[in-house]
PDB file of C-alpha atoms and ligand atoms in Angstrom:
ATOM      1  CA  MET A   1     -24.027  86.735  41.920  1.00 97.00           C
ATOM      2  CA  ILE A   2     -23.716  83.099  42.650  1.00 98.00           C
ATOM      3  CA  ASP A   3     -25.663  80.020  41.509  1.00 98.00           C
ATOM      4  CA  GLY A   4     -25.008  77.569  44.203  1.00 98.00           C
ATOM      5  CA  HIS A   5     -26.799  74.407  42.905  1.00 98.00           C
ATOM      6  CA  MET A   6     -26.765  72.810  39.516  1.00 98.00           C
ATOM      7  CA  HIS A   7     -26.534  69.315  38.129  1.00 98.00           C
ATOM      8  CA  LEU A   8     -24.585  67.693  35.296  1.00 97.00           C
ATOM      9  CA  GLU A   9     -26.790  64.539  35.647  1.00 93.00           C
ATOM     10  CA  ASN A  10     -28.498  64.727  32.227  1.00 95.00           C
ATOM     11  CA  GLY A  11     -25.164  64.787  30.382  1.00 96.00           C
ATOM     12  CA  PRO A  12     -21.858  63.064  30.242  1.00 96.00           C
ATOM     13  CA  LEU A  13     -18.846  63.704  32.540  1.00 98.00           C
ATOM     14  CA  THR A  14     -16.897  65.522  29.907  1.00 98.00           C
ATOM     15  CA  LYS A  15     -15.091  68.967  30.000  1.00 98.00           C
ATOM     16  CA  GLU A  16     -17.161  70.058  26.914  1.00 98.00           C
ATOM     17  CA  TYR A  17     -20.437  69.546  28.904  1.00 98.00           C
ATOM     18  CA  VAL A  18     -19.192  71.288  32.065  1.00 98.00           C
ATOM     19  CA  LEU A  19     -18.042  74.249  29.962  1.00 98.00           C
ATOM     20  CA  GLU A  20     -21.616  74.704  28.647  1.00 98.00           C
ATOM     21  CA  PHE A  21     -22.635  75.400  32.219  1.00 98.00           C
ATOM     22  CA  VAL A  22     -19.755  77.833  32.623  1.00 98.00           C
ATOM     23  CA  GLU A  23     -20.609  79.614  29.458  1.00 98.00           C
ATOM     24  CA  SER A  24     -24.275  79.894  30.350  1.00 98.00           C
ATOM     25  CA  ALA A  25     -23.287  81.351  33.816  1.00 98.00           C
ATOM     26  CA  HIS A  26     -20.998  83.838  32.150  1.00 98.00           C
ATOM     27  CA  GLN A  27     -23.720  84.950  29.704  1.00 97.00           C
ATOM     28  CA  LYS A  28     -26.163  85.433  32.636  1.00 96.00           C
ATOM     29  CA  GLY A  29     -23.632  87.590  34.478  1.00 97.00           C
ATOM     30  CA  LEU A  30     -22.905  85.223  37.279  1.00 98.00           C
ATOM     31  CA  ASP A  31     -19.498  85.498  39.145  1.00 98.00           C
ATOM     32  CA  GLU A  32     -19.622  81.931  40.676  1.00 98.00           C
ATOM     33  CA  ILE A  33     -21.179  78.517  40.192  1.00 98.00           C
ATOM     34  CA  GLN A  34     -21.240  75.485  42.302  1.00 98.00           C
ATOM     35  CA  ILE A  35     -21.584  72.230  40.436  1.00 98.00           C
ATOM     36  CA  LEU A  36     -22.903  69.174  42.138  1.00 97.00           C
ATOM     37  CA  ASP A  37     -24.474  65.916  41.195  1.00 97.00           C
ATOM     38  CA  HIS A  38     -26.896  63.768  43.133  1.00 97.00           C
ATOM     39  CA  THR A  39     -25.387  60.811  44.963  1.00 98.00           C
ATOM     40  CA  HIS A  40     -27.636  58.564  42.934  1.00 98.00           C
ATOM     41  CA  ARG A  41     -25.384  59.194  39.895  1.00 98.00           C
ATOM     42  CA  PHE A  42     -22.570  57.364  41.681  1.00 98.00           C
ATOM     43  CA  ILE A  43     -21.900  53.635  42.002  1.00 97.00           C
ATOM     44  CA  GLU A  44     -20.299  54.272  45.406  1.00 98.00           C
ATOM     45  CA  PHE A  45     -23.585  55.458  46.846  1.00 98.00           C
ATOM     46  CA  GLU A  46     -26.011  52.755  45.647  1.00 97.00           C
ATOM     47  CA  PRO A  47     -26.331  51.124  49.166  1.00 97.00           C
ATOM     48  CA  ILE A  48     -28.023  54.213  50.680  1.00 98.00           C
ATOM     49  CA  TYR A  49     -30.981  53.756  48.372  1.00 98.00           C
ATOM     50  CA  GLU A  50     -31.873  50.244  49.498  1.00 97.00           C
ATOM     51  CA  GLU A  51     -34.993  51.243  51.395  1.00 97.00           C
ATOM     52  CA  LEU A  52     -36.530  53.100  48.458  1.00 98.00           C
ATOM     53  CA  LYS A  53     -36.540  49.771  46.412  1.00 97.00           C
ATOM     54  CA  GLN A  54     -39.325  48.319  48.563  1.00 97.00           C
ATOM     55  CA  TYR A  55     -41.757  50.182  46.283  1.00 97.00           C
ATOM     56  CA  GLU A  56     -41.904  48.970  42.674  1.00 97.00           C
ATOM     57  CA  VAL A  57     -42.051  52.400  41.078  1.00 97.00           C
ATOM     58  CA  GLN A  58     -39.053  53.612  43.056  1.00 97.00           C
ATOM     59  CA  LYS A  59     -37.162  50.445  42.230  1.00 97.00           C
ATOM     60  CA  THR A  60     -37.791  51.050  38.538  1.00 96.00           C
ATOM     61  CA  TRP A  61     -36.648  54.669  38.874  1.00 96.00           C
ATOM     62  CA  LEU A  62     -33.429  53.597  40.545  1.00 96.00           C
ATOM     63  CA  GLU A  63     -32.743  50.788  38.083  1.00 94.00           C
ATOM     64  CA  ASN A  64     -32.599  53.107  35.116  1.00 91.00           C
ATOM     65  CA  LYS A  65     -28.911  52.432  34.571  1.00 84.00           C
ATOM     66  CA  LYS A  66     -28.628  55.230  32.038  1.00 87.00           C
ATOM     67  CA  MET A  67     -29.261  57.622  34.762  1.00 91.00           C
ATOM     68  CA  LYS A  68     -28.421  56.044  38.015  1.00 96.00           C
ATOM     69  CA  PHE A  69     -25.250  54.688  39.602  1.00 97.00           C
ATOM     70  CA  LYS A  70     -23.414  55.031  36.354  1.00 95.00           C
ATOM     71  CA  ASP A  71     -20.215  56.810  37.266  1.00 97.00           C
ATOM     72  CA  HIS A  72     -17.448  56.752  39.794  1.00 98.00           C
ATOM     73  CA  LEU A  73     -16.871  59.681  42.101  1.00 98.00           C
ATOM     74  CA  SER A  74     -13.129  59.693  41.081  1.00 98.00           C
ATOM     75  CA  ASP A  75     -14.136  60.432  37.467  1.00 98.00           C
ATOM     76  CA  PHE A  76     -16.388  63.326  38.526  1.00 98.00           C
ATOM     77  CA  ILE A  77     -13.655  64.828  40.799  1.00 98.00           C
ATOM     78  CA  GLU A  78     -10.947  64.369  38.248  1.00 98.00           C
ATOM     79  CA  LEU A  79     -13.002  66.117  35.628  1.00 98.00           C
ATOM     80  CA  MET A  80     -13.932  68.986  37.918  1.00 98.00           C
ATOM     81  CA  GLU A  81     -10.351  69.542  39.064  1.00 98.00           C
ATOM     82  CA  GLU A  82      -9.356  69.654  35.383  1.00 98.00           C
ATOM     83  CA  VAL A  83     -12.011  72.300  34.739  1.00 98.00           C
ATOM     84  CA  LYS A  84     -11.076  74.332  37.745  1.00 98.00           C
ATOM     85  CA  ALA A  85      -7.496  74.533  36.588  1.00 98.00           C
ATOM     86  CA  MET A  86      -8.539  76.275  33.433  1.00 98.00           C
ATOM     87  CA  ASP A  87      -8.767  79.985  32.912  1.00 97.00           C
ATOM     88  CA  LEU A  88     -12.511  80.589  33.243  1.00 98.00           C
ATOM     89  CA  PRO A  89     -14.729  83.726  33.233  1.00 97.00           C
ATOM     90  CA  VAL A  90     -16.533  82.538  36.382  1.00 98.00           C
ATOM     91  CA  LYS A  91     -15.348  80.802  39.563  1.00 98.00           C
ATOM     92  CA  VAL A  92     -16.274  77.134  39.573  1.00 98.00           C
ATOM     93  CA  THR A  93     -16.387  74.824  42.611  1.00 98.00           C
ATOM     94  CA  TYR A  94     -17.773  71.310  42.979  1.00 98.00           C
ATOM     95  CA  GLY A  95     -19.420  69.018  45.381  1.00 98.00           C
ATOM     96  CA  LEU A  96     -22.347  66.617  45.821  1.00 98.00           C
ATOM     97  CA  GLU A  97     -26.023  66.751  46.691  1.00 98.00           C
ATOM     98  CA  VAL A  98     -26.225  63.862  49.109  1.00 98.00           C
ATOM     99  CA  CYS A  99     -29.659  62.216  49.696  1.00 98.00           C
ATOM    100  CA  TYR A 100     -29.412  62.039  53.462  1.00 98.00           C
ATOM    101  CA  VAL A 101     -30.879  58.905  55.002  1.00 97.00           C
ATOM    102  CA  PRO A 102     -30.237  58.516  58.811  1.00 97.00           C
ATOM    103  CA  GLN A 103     -29.868  54.724  58.614  1.00 97.00           C
ATOM    104  CA  HIS A 104     -26.949  55.153  56.293  1.00 98.00           C
ATOM    105  CA  GLU A 105     -25.205  58.097  58.036  1.00 98.00           C
ATOM    106  CA  GLU A 106     -22.058  56.211  58.904  1.00 98.00           C
ATOM    107  CA  TYR A 107     -21.879  54.741  55.351  1.00 98.00           C
ATOM    108  CA  ILE A 108     -22.096  58.287  53.841  1.00 98.00           C
ATOM    109  CA  ARG A 109     -19.588  59.615  56.279  1.00 98.00           C
ATOM    110  CA  ASN A 110     -17.193  56.882  55.281  1.00 98.00           C
ATOM    111  CA  VAL A 111     -17.555  57.526  51.573  1.00 98.00           C
ATOM    112  CA  LEU A 112     -17.267  61.236  51.909  1.00 98.00           C
ATOM    113  CA  SER A 113     -14.201  60.960  54.046  1.00 98.00           C
ATOM    114  CA  GLN A 114     -12.304  59.296  51.139  1.00 98.00           C
ATOM    115  CA  TYR A 115     -12.596  62.249  48.698  1.00 98.00           C
ATOM    116  CA  HIS A 116     -12.177  65.931  48.500  1.00 97.00           C
ATOM    117  CA  PHE A 117     -15.177  68.163  47.710  1.00 98.00           C
ATOM    118  CA  ASP A 118     -15.245  71.931  47.872  1.00 98.00           C
ATOM    119  CA  PHE A 119     -18.684  71.787  49.683  1.00 98.00           C
ATOM    120  CA  VAL A 120     -21.231  69.080  50.451  1.00 98.00           C
ATOM    121  CA  VAL A 121     -24.924  69.727  50.216  1.00 98.00           C
ATOM    122  CA  GLY A 122     -27.311  67.732  52.209  1.00 98.00           C
ATOM    123  CA  ALA A 123     -30.922  67.090  50.975  1.00 98.00           C
ATOM    124  CA  ILE A 124     -33.964  65.299  52.250  1.00 98.00           C
ATOM    125  CA  HIS A 125     -35.748  63.712  49.206  1.00 98.00           C
ATOM    126  CA  SER A 126     -37.671  60.889  50.939  1.00 98.00           C
ATOM    127  CA  ILE A 127     -39.723  60.385  53.997  1.00 98.00           C
ATOM    128  CA  ASP A 128     -38.982  57.051  55.647  1.00 96.00           C
ATOM    129  CA  GLY A 129     -38.270  55.299  52.385  1.00 97.00           C
ATOM    130  CA  ILE A 130     -40.785  57.155  50.149  1.00 98.00           C
ATOM    131  CA  LEU A 131     -39.759  59.950  47.827  1.00 98.00           C
ATOM    132  CA  TYR A 132     -41.994  63.083  48.235  1.00 98.00           C
ATOM    133  CA  ASP A 133     -41.268  64.999  45.001  1.00 96.00           C
ATOM    134  CA  MET A 134     -42.031  62.586  42.149  1.00 96.00           C
ATOM    135  CA  GLY A 135     -45.145  62.226  40.102  1.00 95.00           C
ATOM    136  CA  PHE A 136     -45.858  58.905  41.813  1.00 97.00           C
ATOM    137  CA  SER A 137     -45.346  60.431  45.336  1.00 98.00           C
ATOM    138  CA  LYS A 138     -48.916  61.562  45.380  1.00 97.00           C
ATOM    139  CA  GLU A 139     -50.081  57.949  45.478  1.00 96.00           C
ATOM    140  CA  LEU A 140     -47.288  56.575  47.484  1.00 97.00           C
ATOM    141  CA  LEU A 141     -47.086  59.257  50.097  1.00 98.00           C
ATOM    142  CA  TRP A 142     -49.489  62.254  49.988  1.00 98.00           C
ATOM    143  CA  ASP A 143     -52.736  60.443  49.491  1.00 97.00           C
ATOM    144  CA  LYS A 144     -51.820  57.749  52.104  1.00 97.00           C
ATOM    145  CA  TYR A 145     -50.356  59.582  55.082  1.00 98.00           C
ATOM    146  CA  ASP A 146     -51.419  62.542  57.206  1.00 98.00           C
ATOM    147  CA  VAL A 147     -49.911  65.754  55.953  1.00 98.00           C
ATOM    148  CA  ASN A 148     -49.033  67.011  59.407  1.00 98.00           C
ATOM    149  CA  HIS A 149     -47.141  63.733  59.901  1.00 98.00           C
ATOM    150  CA  ILE A 150     -45.292  64.183  56.606  1.00 98.00           C
ATOM    151  CA  TYR A 151     -44.182  67.666  57.497  1.00 98.00           C
ATOM    152  CA  LYS A 152     -43.181  66.624  60.974  1.00 98.00           C
ATOM    153  CA  ARG A 153     -41.081  63.752  59.667  1.00 98.00           C
ATOM    154  CA  TYR A 154     -39.562  65.948  56.928  1.00 98.00           C
ATOM    155  CA  TYR A 155     -38.242  68.526  59.437  1.00 98.00           C
ATOM    156  CA  GLU A 156     -37.136  65.909  61.914  1.00 98.00           C
ATOM    157  CA  LEU A 157     -35.004  64.430  59.083  1.00 98.00           C
ATOM    158  CA  VAL A 158     -33.738  67.910  58.119  1.00 98.00           C
ATOM    159  CA  PHE A 159     -32.634  68.446  61.765  1.00 98.00           C
ATOM    160  CA  GLN A 160     -30.829  65.054  61.789  1.00 98.00           C
ATOM    161  CA  LEU A 161     -29.126  65.948  58.528  1.00 98.00           C
ATOM    162  CA  ILE A 162     -27.807  69.186  60.043  1.00 98.00           C
ATOM    163  CA  GLU A 163     -26.722  67.563  63.284  1.00 98.00           C
ATOM    164  CA  SER A 164     -24.775  64.872  61.352  1.00 98.00           C
ATOM    165  CA  ASP A 165     -22.207  67.669  60.685  1.00 98.00           C
ATOM    166  CA  LEU A 166     -21.531  66.028  57.237  1.00 98.00           C
ATOM    167  CA  PHE A 167     -22.713  69.026  55.264  1.00 98.00           C
ATOM    168  CA  THR A 168     -21.894  72.694  54.531  1.00 98.00           C
ATOM    169  CA  GLN A 169     -25.041  73.554  52.810  1.00 98.00           C
ATOM    170  CA  LEU A 170     -28.764  72.630  53.124  1.00 98.00           C
ATOM    171  CA  ALA A 171     -30.547  71.975  49.850  1.00 98.00           C
ATOM    172  CA  HIS A 172     -34.009  73.581  49.199  1.00 98.00           C
ATOM    173  CA  PRO A 173     -35.018  73.790  52.907  1.00 98.00           C
ATOM    174  CA  ASP A 174     -38.793  73.910  52.403  1.00 98.00           C
ATOM    175  CA  THR A 175     -39.162  71.970  49.264  1.00 97.00           C
ATOM    176  CA  ILE A 176     -41.619  69.642  50.955  1.00 98.00           C
ATOM    177  CA  LYS A 177     -44.226  72.346  49.982  1.00 98.00           C
ATOM    178  CA  LEU A 178     -43.737  71.638  46.222  1.00 96.00           C
ATOM    179  CA  PHE A 179     -47.241  70.334  45.594  1.00 96.00           C
ATOM    180  CA  GLU A 180     -48.772  73.240  47.691  1.00 97.00           C
ATOM    181  CA  ILE A 181     -50.086  70.817  50.263  1.00 97.00           C
ATOM    182  CA  TYR A 182     -49.706  72.413  53.667  1.00 98.00           C
ATOM    183  CA  PRO A 183     -49.995  71.253  57.266  1.00 98.00           C
ATOM    184  CA  THR A 184     -52.571  72.718  59.617  1.00 98.00           C
ATOM    185  CA  TYR A 185     -50.037  73.402  62.515  1.00 98.00           C
ATOM    186  CA  ASP A 186     -47.954  76.413  62.867  1.00 98.00           C
ATOM    187  CA  LEU A 187     -44.493  75.962  61.265  1.00 98.00           C
ATOM    188  CA  LYS A 188     -42.838  79.003  62.945  1.00 98.00           C
ATOM    189  CA  PRO A 189     -41.324  76.976  65.897  1.00 98.00           C
ATOM    190  CA  THR A 190     -39.942  74.499  63.446  1.00 98.00           C
ATOM    191  CA  TYR A 191     -38.366  77.323  61.368  1.00 98.00           C
ATOM    192  CA  GLU A 192     -36.877  78.873  64.425  1.00 98.00           C
ATOM    193  CA  LYS A 193     -35.313  75.611  65.456  1.00 98.00           C
ATOM    194  CA  LEU A 194     -34.049  75.068  61.869  1.00 98.00           C
ATOM    195  CA  ALA A 195     -32.403  78.600  61.957  1.00 98.00           C
ATOM    196  CA  GLN A 196     -30.647  77.801  65.238  1.00 98.00           C
ATOM    197  CA  LEU A 197     -29.363  74.507  64.089  1.00 98.00           C
ATOM    198  CA  LEU A 198     -28.105  75.911  60.800  1.00 98.00           C
ATOM    199  CA  ASN A 199     -26.099  78.509  62.748  1.00 98.00           C
ATOM    200  CA  LYS A 200     -24.890  76.111  65.350  1.00 98.00           C
ATOM    201  CA  HIS A 201     -23.575  73.748  62.622  1.00 98.00           C
ATOM    202  CA  GLN A 202     -22.316  76.579  60.389  1.00 98.00           C
ATOM    203  CA  MET A 203     -24.371  75.594  57.437  1.00 98.00           C
ATOM    204  CA  LYS A 204     -25.726  77.766  54.604  1.00 98.00           C
ATOM    205  CA  ALA A 205     -29.369  77.522  53.499  1.00 98.00           C
ATOM    206  CA  GLU A 206     -30.303  77.741  49.904  1.00 98.00           C
ATOM    207  CA  ASN A 207     -32.827  80.115  48.457  1.00 98.00           C
ATOM    208  CA  ASN A 208     -33.364  77.578  45.642  1.00 98.00           C
ATOM    209  CA  VAL A 209     -35.849  78.601  42.916  1.00 97.00           C
ATOM    210  CA  GLY A 210     -36.147  74.995  41.453  1.00 95.00           C
ATOM    211  CA  CYS A 211     -39.671  74.676  42.795  1.00 93.00           C
ATOM    212  CA  TYR A 212     -40.693  78.017  41.204  1.00 95.00           C
ATOM    213  CA  TYR A 213     -39.835  77.208  37.619  1.00 95.00           C
ATOM    214  CA  ARG A 214     -39.616  73.408  37.565  1.00 91.00           C
ATOM    215  CA  TYR A 215     -42.775  72.683  39.631  1.00 90.00           C
ATOM    216  CA  ASN A 216     -44.705  76.034  39.175  1.00 93.00           C
ATOM    217  CA  HIS A 217     -44.746  76.801  42.889  1.00 96.00           C
ATOM    218  CA  PRO A 218     -45.646  80.484  43.502  1.00 96.00           C
ATOM    219  CA  ASP A 219     -42.719  81.075  45.965  1.00 97.00           C
ATOM    220  CA  MET A 220     -39.481  82.355  44.498  1.00 96.00           C
ATOM    221  CA  GLY A 221     -37.514  79.886  46.657  1.00 97.00           C
ATOM    222  CA  LEU A 222     -38.200  79.983  50.384  1.00 98.00           C
ATOM    223  CA  SER A 223     -41.610  80.973  51.721  1.00 98.00           C
ATOM    224  CA  ASP A 224     -41.814  84.532  53.201  1.00 98.00           C
ATOM    225  CA  GLU A 225     -42.365  83.146  56.555  1.00 98.00           C
ATOM    226  CA  LEU A 226     -39.249  80.916  56.528  1.00 98.00           C
ATOM    227  CA  LEU A 227     -37.150  83.470  54.852  1.00 98.00           C
ATOM    228  CA  GLU A 228     -37.989  86.140  57.456  1.00 98.00           C
ATOM    229  CA  ILE A 229     -36.962  83.778  60.251  1.00 98.00           C
ATOM    230  CA  LEU A 230     -33.701  82.738  58.641  1.00 98.00           C
ATOM    231  CA  LYS A 231     -32.890  86.406  58.032  1.00 98.00           C
ATOM    232  CA  LYS A 232     -33.729  87.480  61.531  1.00 98.00           C
ATOM    233  CA  ASN A 233     -31.388  84.758  62.873  1.00 98.00           C
ATOM    234  CA  HIS A 234     -28.639  85.799  60.317  1.00 98.00           C
ATOM    235  CA  VAL A 235     -28.438  82.407  58.704  1.00 98.00           C
ATOM    236  CA  GLU A 236     -26.091  82.499  55.749  1.00 98.00           C
ATOM    237  CA  LEU A 237     -28.141  82.142  52.582  1.00 98.00           C
ATOM    238  CA  ILE A 238     -27.131  81.162  49.088  1.00 98.00           C
ATOM    239  CA  THR A 239     -29.052  81.585  45.810  1.00 98.00           C
ATOM    240  CA  ALA A 240     -29.506  78.477  43.704  1.00 98.00           C
ATOM    241  CA  SER A 241     -31.246  77.549  40.486  1.00 98.00           C
ATOM    242  CA  ASP A 242     -31.168  73.855  40.813  1.00 98.00           C
ATOM    243  CA  ALA A 243     -30.498  73.778  37.004  1.00 98.00           C
ATOM    244  CA  HIS A 244     -30.593  70.364  35.435  1.00 97.00           C
ATOM    245  CA  LYS A 245     -29.351  71.664  32.034  1.00 97.00           C
ATOM    246  CA  PRO A 246     -26.895  74.374  30.988  1.00 98.00           C
ATOM    247  CA  SER A 247     -29.641  76.765  29.698  1.00 98.00           C
ATOM    248  CA  ASP A 248     -31.226  76.795  33.215  1.00 98.00           C
ATOM    249  CA  VAL A 249     -28.021  77.996  35.005  1.00 98.00           C
ATOM    250  CA  GLY A 250     -28.598  81.352  36.638  1.00 97.00           C
ATOM    251  CA  SER A 251     -32.416  81.100  36.220  1.00 97.00           C
ATOM    252  CA  TYR A 252     -34.160  83.720  38.551  1.00 97.00           C
ATOM    253  CA  ILE A 253     -30.910  84.172  40.472  1.00 97.00           C
ATOM    254  CA  LYS A 254     -31.256  87.908  40.388  1.00 97.00           C
ATOM    255  CA  GLU A 255     -34.825  87.709  41.775  1.00 96.00           C
ATOM    256  CA  ALA A 256     -33.719  85.091  44.319  1.00 97.00           C
ATOM    257  CA  MET A 257     -30.881  87.362  45.453  1.00 97.00           C
ATOM    258  CA  GLN A 258     -33.174  90.405  45.777  1.00 97.00           C
ATOM    259  CA  ARG A 259     -35.222  88.375  48.382  1.00 96.00           C
ATOM    260  CA  ILE A 260     -32.293  87.404  50.562  1.00 96.00           C
ATOM    261  CA  ILE A 261     -30.546  90.788  50.945  1.00 92.00           C
TER     262      ILE A 261
HETATM  263 ZN1   ZN B 301     -32.659  68.177  45.680  1.00 80.41          ZN
HETATM  264 ZN1   ZN B 302     -30.635  69.538  43.137  1.00 80.41          ZN
END
């Protein structure tokens, strides 16, 4: 069993903290974990968040220096290489979860090209400068814009992310559903296109259960409809907890795996 998505972001970049994730994975019977942090932890990526700052609440969220843009990529990589060199009970690899923003694609490409990562996960967390998954997103986005428009833009951005060829894995493909607000149009053609693009660009898709236990969404990861289309197209799937603390590592991975086989 693999848990392909977990974050160190609430703790320090120390060996002791990473080993808590390893230990938790071992206890839950996992064989492999992928550790990644959001690009908003790292000083090198601050410029790609510029557009978000046009809204005061987002600016405040980004200016929390205890959480955001506090470390250098080289320190994360050095730490993870040190951990990987240890004799561990589970396989450990590391990468990033990049907040993909099309305007900053070349900037992202340039930064990524300067470092080694075992994998790079791409995620859409904002729609044209507005985060969709925060408490304040209801007022900023969902109450203000047409739901069909939000979904259309979300999947257009996902397609651009895939076509950038910067990533090996797509984070939580249908997480735009997290507040259980749905469009009125049929998403099947979108899902078919998504499956084809993922295959064409040799990307894995996550069955990420973060929405299930962190946002109380009823789906154990992907929706039945999307999962069925991805399976039919033989898209490579990976189970992921989206743990933000050691105790959440491996959460619902067994259940998530049962759905993808
Ligand atoms: Zn994410
Ligand atoms: Zn994540």
